[in-house]
Coordinates of C-alpha atoms in Angstrom, one line a residue:
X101 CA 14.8 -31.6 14.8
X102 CA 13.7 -35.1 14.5
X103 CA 12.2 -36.5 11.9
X104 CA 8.9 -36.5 13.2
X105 CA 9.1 -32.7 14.5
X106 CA 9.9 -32.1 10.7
X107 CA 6.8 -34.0 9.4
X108 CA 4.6 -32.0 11.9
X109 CA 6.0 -28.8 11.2
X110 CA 5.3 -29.7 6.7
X111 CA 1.6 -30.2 8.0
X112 CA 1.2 -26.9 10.3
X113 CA 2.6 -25.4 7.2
X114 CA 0.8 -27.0 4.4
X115 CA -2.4 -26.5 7.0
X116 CA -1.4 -23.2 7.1
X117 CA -1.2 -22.9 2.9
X118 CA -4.5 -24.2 2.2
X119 CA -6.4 -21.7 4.9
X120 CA -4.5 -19.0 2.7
X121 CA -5.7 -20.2 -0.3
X122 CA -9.6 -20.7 0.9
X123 CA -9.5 -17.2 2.2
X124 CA -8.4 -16.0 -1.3
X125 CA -10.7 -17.9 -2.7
X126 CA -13.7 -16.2 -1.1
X127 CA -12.0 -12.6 -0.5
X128 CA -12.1 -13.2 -4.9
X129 CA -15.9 -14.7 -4.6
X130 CA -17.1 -11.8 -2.3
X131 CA -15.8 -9.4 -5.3
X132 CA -17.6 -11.0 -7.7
X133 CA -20.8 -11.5 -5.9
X134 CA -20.6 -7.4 -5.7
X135 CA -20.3 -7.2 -9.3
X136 CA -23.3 -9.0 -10.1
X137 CA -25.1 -7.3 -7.1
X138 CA -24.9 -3.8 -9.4
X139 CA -26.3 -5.6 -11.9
X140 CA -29.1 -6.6 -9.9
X141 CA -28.8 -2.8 -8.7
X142 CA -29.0 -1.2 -11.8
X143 CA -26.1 0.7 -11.2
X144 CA -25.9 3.5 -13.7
X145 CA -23.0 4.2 -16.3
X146 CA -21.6 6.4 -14.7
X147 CA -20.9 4.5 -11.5
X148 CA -19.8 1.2 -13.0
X149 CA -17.4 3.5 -14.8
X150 CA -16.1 4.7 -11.8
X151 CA -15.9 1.5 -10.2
X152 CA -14.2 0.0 -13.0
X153 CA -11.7 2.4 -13.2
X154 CA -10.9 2.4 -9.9
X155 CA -10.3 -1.4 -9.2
X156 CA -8.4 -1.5 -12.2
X157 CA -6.1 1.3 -11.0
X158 CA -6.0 -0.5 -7.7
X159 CA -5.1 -4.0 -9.0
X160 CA -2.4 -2.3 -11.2
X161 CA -0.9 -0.5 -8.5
X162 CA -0.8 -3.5 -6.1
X163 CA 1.0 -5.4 -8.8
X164 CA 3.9 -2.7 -9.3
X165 CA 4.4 -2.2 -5.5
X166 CA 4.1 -5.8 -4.6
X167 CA 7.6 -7.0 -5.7
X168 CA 8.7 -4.0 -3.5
X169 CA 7.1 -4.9 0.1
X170 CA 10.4 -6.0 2.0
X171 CA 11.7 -2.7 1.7
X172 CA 10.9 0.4 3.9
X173 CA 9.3 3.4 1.6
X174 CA 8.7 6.7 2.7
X175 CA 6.2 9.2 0.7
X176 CA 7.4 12.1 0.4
X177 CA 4.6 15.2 -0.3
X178 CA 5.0 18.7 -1.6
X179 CA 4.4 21.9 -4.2
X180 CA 4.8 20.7 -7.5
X181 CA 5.5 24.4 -7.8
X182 CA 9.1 25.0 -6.2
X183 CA 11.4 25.5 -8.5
X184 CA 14.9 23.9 -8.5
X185 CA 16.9 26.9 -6.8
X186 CA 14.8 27.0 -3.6
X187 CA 16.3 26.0 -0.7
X188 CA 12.8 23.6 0.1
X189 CA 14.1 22.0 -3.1
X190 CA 17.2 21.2 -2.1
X191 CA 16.4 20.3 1.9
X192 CA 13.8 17.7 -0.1
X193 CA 16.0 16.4 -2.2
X194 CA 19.0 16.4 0.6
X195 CA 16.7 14.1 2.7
X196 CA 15.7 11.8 -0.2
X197 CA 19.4 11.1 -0.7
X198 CA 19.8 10.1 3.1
X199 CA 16.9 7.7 3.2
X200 CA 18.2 6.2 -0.4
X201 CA 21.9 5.7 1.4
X202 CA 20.0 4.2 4.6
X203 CA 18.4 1.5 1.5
X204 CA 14.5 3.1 1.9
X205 CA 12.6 3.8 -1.3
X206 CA 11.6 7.3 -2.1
X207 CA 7.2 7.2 -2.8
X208 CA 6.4 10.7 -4.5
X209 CA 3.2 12.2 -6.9
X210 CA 5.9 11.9 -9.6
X211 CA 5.4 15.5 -10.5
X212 CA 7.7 18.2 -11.1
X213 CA 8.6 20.4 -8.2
X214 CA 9.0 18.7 -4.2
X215 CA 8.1 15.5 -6.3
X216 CA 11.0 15.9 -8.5
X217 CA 13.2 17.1 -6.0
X218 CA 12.2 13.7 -4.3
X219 CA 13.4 11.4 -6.9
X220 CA 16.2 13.7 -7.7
X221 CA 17.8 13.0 -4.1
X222 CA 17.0 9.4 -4.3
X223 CA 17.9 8.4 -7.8
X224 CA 15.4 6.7 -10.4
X225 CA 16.8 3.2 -8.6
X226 CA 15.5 3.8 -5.1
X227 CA 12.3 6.3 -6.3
X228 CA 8.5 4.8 -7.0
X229 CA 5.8 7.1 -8.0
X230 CA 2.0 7.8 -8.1
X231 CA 1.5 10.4 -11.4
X232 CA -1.9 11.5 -11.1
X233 CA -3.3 12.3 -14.4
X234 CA -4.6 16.2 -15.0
X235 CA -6.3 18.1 -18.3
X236 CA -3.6 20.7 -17.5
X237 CA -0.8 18.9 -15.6
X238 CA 0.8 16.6 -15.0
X239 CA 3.6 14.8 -16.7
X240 CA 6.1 12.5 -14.9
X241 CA 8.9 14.1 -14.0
X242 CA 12.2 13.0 -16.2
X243 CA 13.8 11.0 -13.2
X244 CA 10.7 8.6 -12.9
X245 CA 9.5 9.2 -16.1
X246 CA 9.2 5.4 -18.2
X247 CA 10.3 4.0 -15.0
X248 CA 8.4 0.1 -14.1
X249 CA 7.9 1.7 -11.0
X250 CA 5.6 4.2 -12.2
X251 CA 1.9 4.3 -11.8
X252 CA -0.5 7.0 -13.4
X253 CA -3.9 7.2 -12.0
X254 CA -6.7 9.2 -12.4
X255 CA -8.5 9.3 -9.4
X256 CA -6.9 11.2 -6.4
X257 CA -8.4 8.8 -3.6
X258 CA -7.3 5.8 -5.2
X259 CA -3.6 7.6 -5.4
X260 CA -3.9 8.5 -2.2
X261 CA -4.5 5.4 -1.1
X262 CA -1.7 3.5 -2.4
X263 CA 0.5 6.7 -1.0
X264 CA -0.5 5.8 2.7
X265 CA -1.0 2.0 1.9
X266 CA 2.4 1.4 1.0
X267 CA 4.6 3.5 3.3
X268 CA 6.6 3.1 6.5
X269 CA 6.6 6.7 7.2
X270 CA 5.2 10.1 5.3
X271 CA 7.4 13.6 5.1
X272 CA 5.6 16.9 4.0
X273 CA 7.2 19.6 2.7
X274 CA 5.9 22.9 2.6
X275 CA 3.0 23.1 -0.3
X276 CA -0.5 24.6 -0.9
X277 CA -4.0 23.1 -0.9
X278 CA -3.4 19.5 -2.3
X279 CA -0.1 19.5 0.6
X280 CA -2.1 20.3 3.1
X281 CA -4.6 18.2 2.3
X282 CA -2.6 14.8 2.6
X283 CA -0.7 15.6 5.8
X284 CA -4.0 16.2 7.7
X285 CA -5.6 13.4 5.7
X286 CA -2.5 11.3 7.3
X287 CA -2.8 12.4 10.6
X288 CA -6.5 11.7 10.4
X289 CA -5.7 8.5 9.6
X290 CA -3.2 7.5 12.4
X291 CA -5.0 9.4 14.8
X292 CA -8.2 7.5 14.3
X293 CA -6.3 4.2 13.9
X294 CA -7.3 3.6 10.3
X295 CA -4.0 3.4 9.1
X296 CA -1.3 1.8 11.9
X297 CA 0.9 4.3 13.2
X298 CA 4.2 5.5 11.4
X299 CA 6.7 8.2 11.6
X300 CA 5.1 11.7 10.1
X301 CA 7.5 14.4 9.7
X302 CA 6.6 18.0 8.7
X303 CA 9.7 19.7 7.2
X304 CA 10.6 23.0 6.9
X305 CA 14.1 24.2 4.7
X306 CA 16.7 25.4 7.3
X307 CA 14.8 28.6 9.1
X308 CA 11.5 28.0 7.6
X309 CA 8.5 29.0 9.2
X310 CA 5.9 27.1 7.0
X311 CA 5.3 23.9 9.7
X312 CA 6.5 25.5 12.2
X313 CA 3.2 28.7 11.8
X314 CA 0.9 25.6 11.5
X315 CA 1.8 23.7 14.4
X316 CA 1.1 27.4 16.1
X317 CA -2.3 27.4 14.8
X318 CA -2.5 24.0 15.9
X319 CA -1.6 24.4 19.4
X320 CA -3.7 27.6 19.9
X321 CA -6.9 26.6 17.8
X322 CA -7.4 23.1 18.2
X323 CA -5.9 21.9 21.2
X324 CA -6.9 25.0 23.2
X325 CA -10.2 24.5 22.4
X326 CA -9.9 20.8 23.4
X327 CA -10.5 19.5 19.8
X328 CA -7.1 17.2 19.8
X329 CA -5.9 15.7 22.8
X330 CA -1.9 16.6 24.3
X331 CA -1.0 13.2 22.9
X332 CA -1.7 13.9 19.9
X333 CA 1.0 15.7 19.7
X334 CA 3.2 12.8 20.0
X335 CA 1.9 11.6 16.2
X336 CA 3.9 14.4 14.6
X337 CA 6.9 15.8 14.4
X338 CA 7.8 19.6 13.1
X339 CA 11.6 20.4 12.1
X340 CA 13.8 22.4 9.8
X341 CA 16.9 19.8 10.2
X342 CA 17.4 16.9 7.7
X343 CA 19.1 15.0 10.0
X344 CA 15.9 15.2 12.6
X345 CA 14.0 14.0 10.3
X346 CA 15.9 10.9 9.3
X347 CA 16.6 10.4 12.7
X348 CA 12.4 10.4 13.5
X349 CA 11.7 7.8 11.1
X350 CA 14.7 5.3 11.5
X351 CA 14.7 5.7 15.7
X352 CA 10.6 4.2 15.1
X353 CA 11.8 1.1 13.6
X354 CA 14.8 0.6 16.2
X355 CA 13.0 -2.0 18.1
X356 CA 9.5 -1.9 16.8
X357 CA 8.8 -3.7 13.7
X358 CA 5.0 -3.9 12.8
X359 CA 1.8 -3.8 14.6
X360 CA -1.6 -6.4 13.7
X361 CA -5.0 -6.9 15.3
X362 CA -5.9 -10.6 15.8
X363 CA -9.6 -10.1 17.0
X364 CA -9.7 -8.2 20.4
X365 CA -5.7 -8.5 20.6
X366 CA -3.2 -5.5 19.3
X367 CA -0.1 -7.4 18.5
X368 CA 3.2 -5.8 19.0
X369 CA 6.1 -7.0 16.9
X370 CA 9.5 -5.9 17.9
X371 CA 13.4 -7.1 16.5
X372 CA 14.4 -7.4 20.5
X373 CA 12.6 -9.1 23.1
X374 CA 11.3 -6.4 25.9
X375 CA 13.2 -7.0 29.0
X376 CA 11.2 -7.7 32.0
X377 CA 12.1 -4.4 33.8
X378 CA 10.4 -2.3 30.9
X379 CA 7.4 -4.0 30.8
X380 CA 6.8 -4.2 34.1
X381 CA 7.4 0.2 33.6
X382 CA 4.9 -0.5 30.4
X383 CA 2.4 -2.5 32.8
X384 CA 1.9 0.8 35.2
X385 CA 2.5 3.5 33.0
X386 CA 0.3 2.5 29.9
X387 CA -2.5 0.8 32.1
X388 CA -4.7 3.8 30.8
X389 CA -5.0 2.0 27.2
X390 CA -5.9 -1.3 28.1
X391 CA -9.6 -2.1 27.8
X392 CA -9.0 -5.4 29.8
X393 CA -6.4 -7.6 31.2
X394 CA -2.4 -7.0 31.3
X395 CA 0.7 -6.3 28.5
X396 CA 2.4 -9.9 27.6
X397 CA 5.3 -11.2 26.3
X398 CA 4.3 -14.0 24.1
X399 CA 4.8 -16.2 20.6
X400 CA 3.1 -15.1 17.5
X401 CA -0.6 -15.6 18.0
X402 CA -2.0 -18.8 15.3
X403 CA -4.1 -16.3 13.1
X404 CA -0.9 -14.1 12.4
X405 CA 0.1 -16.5 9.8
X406 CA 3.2 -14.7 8.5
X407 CA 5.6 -17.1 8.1
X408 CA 8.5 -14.4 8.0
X409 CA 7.9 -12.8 11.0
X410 CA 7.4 -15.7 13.0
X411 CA 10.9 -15.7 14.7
X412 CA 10.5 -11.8 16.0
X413 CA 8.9 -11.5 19.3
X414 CA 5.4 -10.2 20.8
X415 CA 4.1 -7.3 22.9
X416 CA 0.2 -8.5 23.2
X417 CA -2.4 -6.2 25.0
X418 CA -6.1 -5.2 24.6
X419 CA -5.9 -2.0 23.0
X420 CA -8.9 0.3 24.0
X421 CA -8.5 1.7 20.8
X422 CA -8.9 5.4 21.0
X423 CA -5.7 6.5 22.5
X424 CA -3.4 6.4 19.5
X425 CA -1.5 9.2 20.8
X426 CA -0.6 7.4 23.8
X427 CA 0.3 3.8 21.8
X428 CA 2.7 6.2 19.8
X429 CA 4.3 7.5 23.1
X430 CA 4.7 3.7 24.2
X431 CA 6.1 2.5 20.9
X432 CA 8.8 5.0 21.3
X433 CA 9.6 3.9 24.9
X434 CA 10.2 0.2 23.0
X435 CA 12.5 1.6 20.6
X436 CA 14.3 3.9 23.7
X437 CA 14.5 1.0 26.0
X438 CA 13.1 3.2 28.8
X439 CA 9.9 4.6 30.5
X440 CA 11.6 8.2 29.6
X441 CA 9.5 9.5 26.9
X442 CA 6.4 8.5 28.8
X443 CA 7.1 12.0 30.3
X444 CA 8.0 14.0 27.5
X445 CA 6.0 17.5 27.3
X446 CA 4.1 17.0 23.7
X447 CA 1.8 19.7 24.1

C-alpha cells in the first residue's frame, strides 16, 4: 500500500469514527429528550419506577456481557425443579460440557435445577447468567453464584431480553410454564424476524417424550389448521441425542456468520465466499423471497461500518421479509454447500 492509499484509508476510518460518535451522541440525546418528555407527561410513580428500574437493569447488563461479545453463547432454558439424579440433568449438563470444549459460553436463569445443571457442565469459566429475583426463589446457584458474570434482575422481560439479545443459539430442556414460555417466545421471535435467525434446539434426555409430544401437537393443531407454515418447521429442531444438538448449532455457523439490514438490503455474511454454481442454485430456488431484483455477491455495503467483519464476504438480496422459514432453509444450504436441503420434508 502506498503511502497515499494509507492516508486515504486513516481518513475513510477517522470519517468512519466521527459518524459513530454523532450517532451516539444523539441515540444518548433521544434518551434524554424521553426523560424530560414524562415529565412533561406527568408520568406517575409508579411508571417512572418501572422505567427506572428497567434501564438501569438494562445498562448493567449490557456492561457485564459487553466484554463477552466475540464469543458464541448459547442460553440454555429449563425446570429449576429437576433434581441432580434425573437423567434431563445430566443430558443438560452433558451438552453444556460439549459447547464449553467447542469454546461457547453457557447463558442460563442462574437457578438451581436445568440452570444449575447448565453451569455445572460448563464450569463457572465458560457459564454467564441472568438470576431473576423472586419473594420465594431464587438464589444463584453455587457454580455462578458471586461470579462477575452474574446479573440479577427483577423484571422477567428485561431478563428475557438480554437471554435472546446476547445468544448465538437457544436449547430448551424439558420444563413447565416459565419453559414453555421462552421457547415459544423464541420462536415468535425468529419466526416473525424480530430477533435474526439462530439455531433453536428442543432437547429431550435419551427416550424422552417431552419435545417430542409437543412437536405432535404442533404438527396436528397448528399446522393442520394452517396456523404455521411447513417452513416453519425448518426454525426448530426436536431431539434426544446430545451430539444432534451440538451438531445443529455448530453446522449454522459453518459458513454463515451474521446477518444485517442496511435499509431495503438483507446482508448475508459468510467465512467462505459462495461459489458461483450455488448461487446461481440460490438464484432459482429462493426467487420466492425476494421482493425485487436478484441474490449478489458483493463487498460490505458503506453503512455496515464494522470494521471487523469487513474482510468476510456478502450474500445481498431484497428480503420480502415474511418467509423466515424459507431464509433459514437457505442459510443451511450456505453452510451445506448445496441446493440439497432446499428439499428436505420439514413438515
Amino acid at each position: 500500500m502506498s503511502r497515499f492509499e494509507e492516508t486515504d484509508a486513516e481518513d475513510i476510518s477517522s470519517d468512519k469514527d466521527e459518524r459513530r460518535e454523532i450517532e451516539i451522541k444523539n441515540l444518548l440525546d433521544q434518551i434524554r429528550q424521553t426523560a424530560d418528555k414524562l415529565q412533561r407527561d406527568a408520568a406517575t410513580r409508579g411508571d417512572l419506577k418501572l422505567l427506572s428500574r428497567s434501564l438501569k437493569e438494562l445498562r448493567y447488563a449490557f456492561k457485564v456481557f459487553t466484554p463477552f461479545r466475540g464469543k458464541r453463547k448459547v442460553t440454555i432454558f429449563g425446570s429449576a425443579r429437576t433434581l441432580p439424579d434425573h437423567p434431563t440433568y445430566q443430558t443438560a449438563a452433558d451438552f453444556a460440557q460439549q459447547m464449553a470444549k467447542d469454546d461457547w459460553l453457557v447463558i442460563t436463569g442462574a437457578g438451581s435445577g436445568i440452570m444449575e445443571a447448565g453451569h455445572r457442565g460448563a464450569g463457572r469459566n465458560n457459564s454467564m447468567g441472568l438470576n431473576i429475583m423472586l419473594p420465594f426463589e431464587q438464589q444463584a446457584n453455587p457454580v455462578i453464584h458471586g461470579d462477575e458474570k452474574l446479573v440479577n434482575m427483577k423484571y422477567f422481560f428485561t431478563r428475557k431480553l438480554m437471554f435472546v439479545k446476547e445468544c448465538d443459539a437457544v436449547v430448551c430442556l424439558p420444563g413447565g410454564f416459565g419453559t414453555l414460555d421462552e421457547a415459544f417466545e423464541v420462536l415468535t421471535l425468529v419466526q416473525t424476524g424480530k430477533r435474526d435467525l439462530f439455531p433453536i434446539v428442543l432437547l429431550d434426555a435419551p427416550g424422552g417424550n417431552y419435545w417430542k409430544s409437543l412437536d405432535v401437537f404442533i404438527r396436528t393443531a397448528l399446522h393442520e389448521s394452517g396456523m404455521i407454515s411447513p417452513e416453519d418447521f425448518a426454525l426448530y429442531k426436536v431431539t434426544d441425542q446430545i451430539d444432534e444438538a451440538v451438531g445443529e448449532i455448530e453446522q449454522f455457523y459453518k459458513v454463515y456468520h451474521s446477518m444485517r439490514y442496511v435499509r431495503k438490503k438483507l446482508v448475508i455474511r459468510t467465512v467462505t465466499p459462495i461459489d458461483q454454481s450455488l448461487l446461481s442454485s440460490i438464484q432459482t430456488e429462493f426467487r420466492d423471497i425476494l421482493s425485487e431484483g436478484t441474490f449478489e455477491v458483493g463487498d460490505p455495503l458503506p453503512e455496515e461500518d464494522e470494521p471487523e467483519l469487513e474482510e468476510m464476504s456478502r450474500l445481498v438480496f431484497t428480503f420480502n421479509r415474511r418467509n423466515l422459514g424459507r431464509l433459514r432453509i437457505l442459510l443451511d444450504c450456505i453452510n451445506a454447500g448445496s441446493i440439497e436441503p432446499a428439499y428436505r420434508d420439514f413438515a
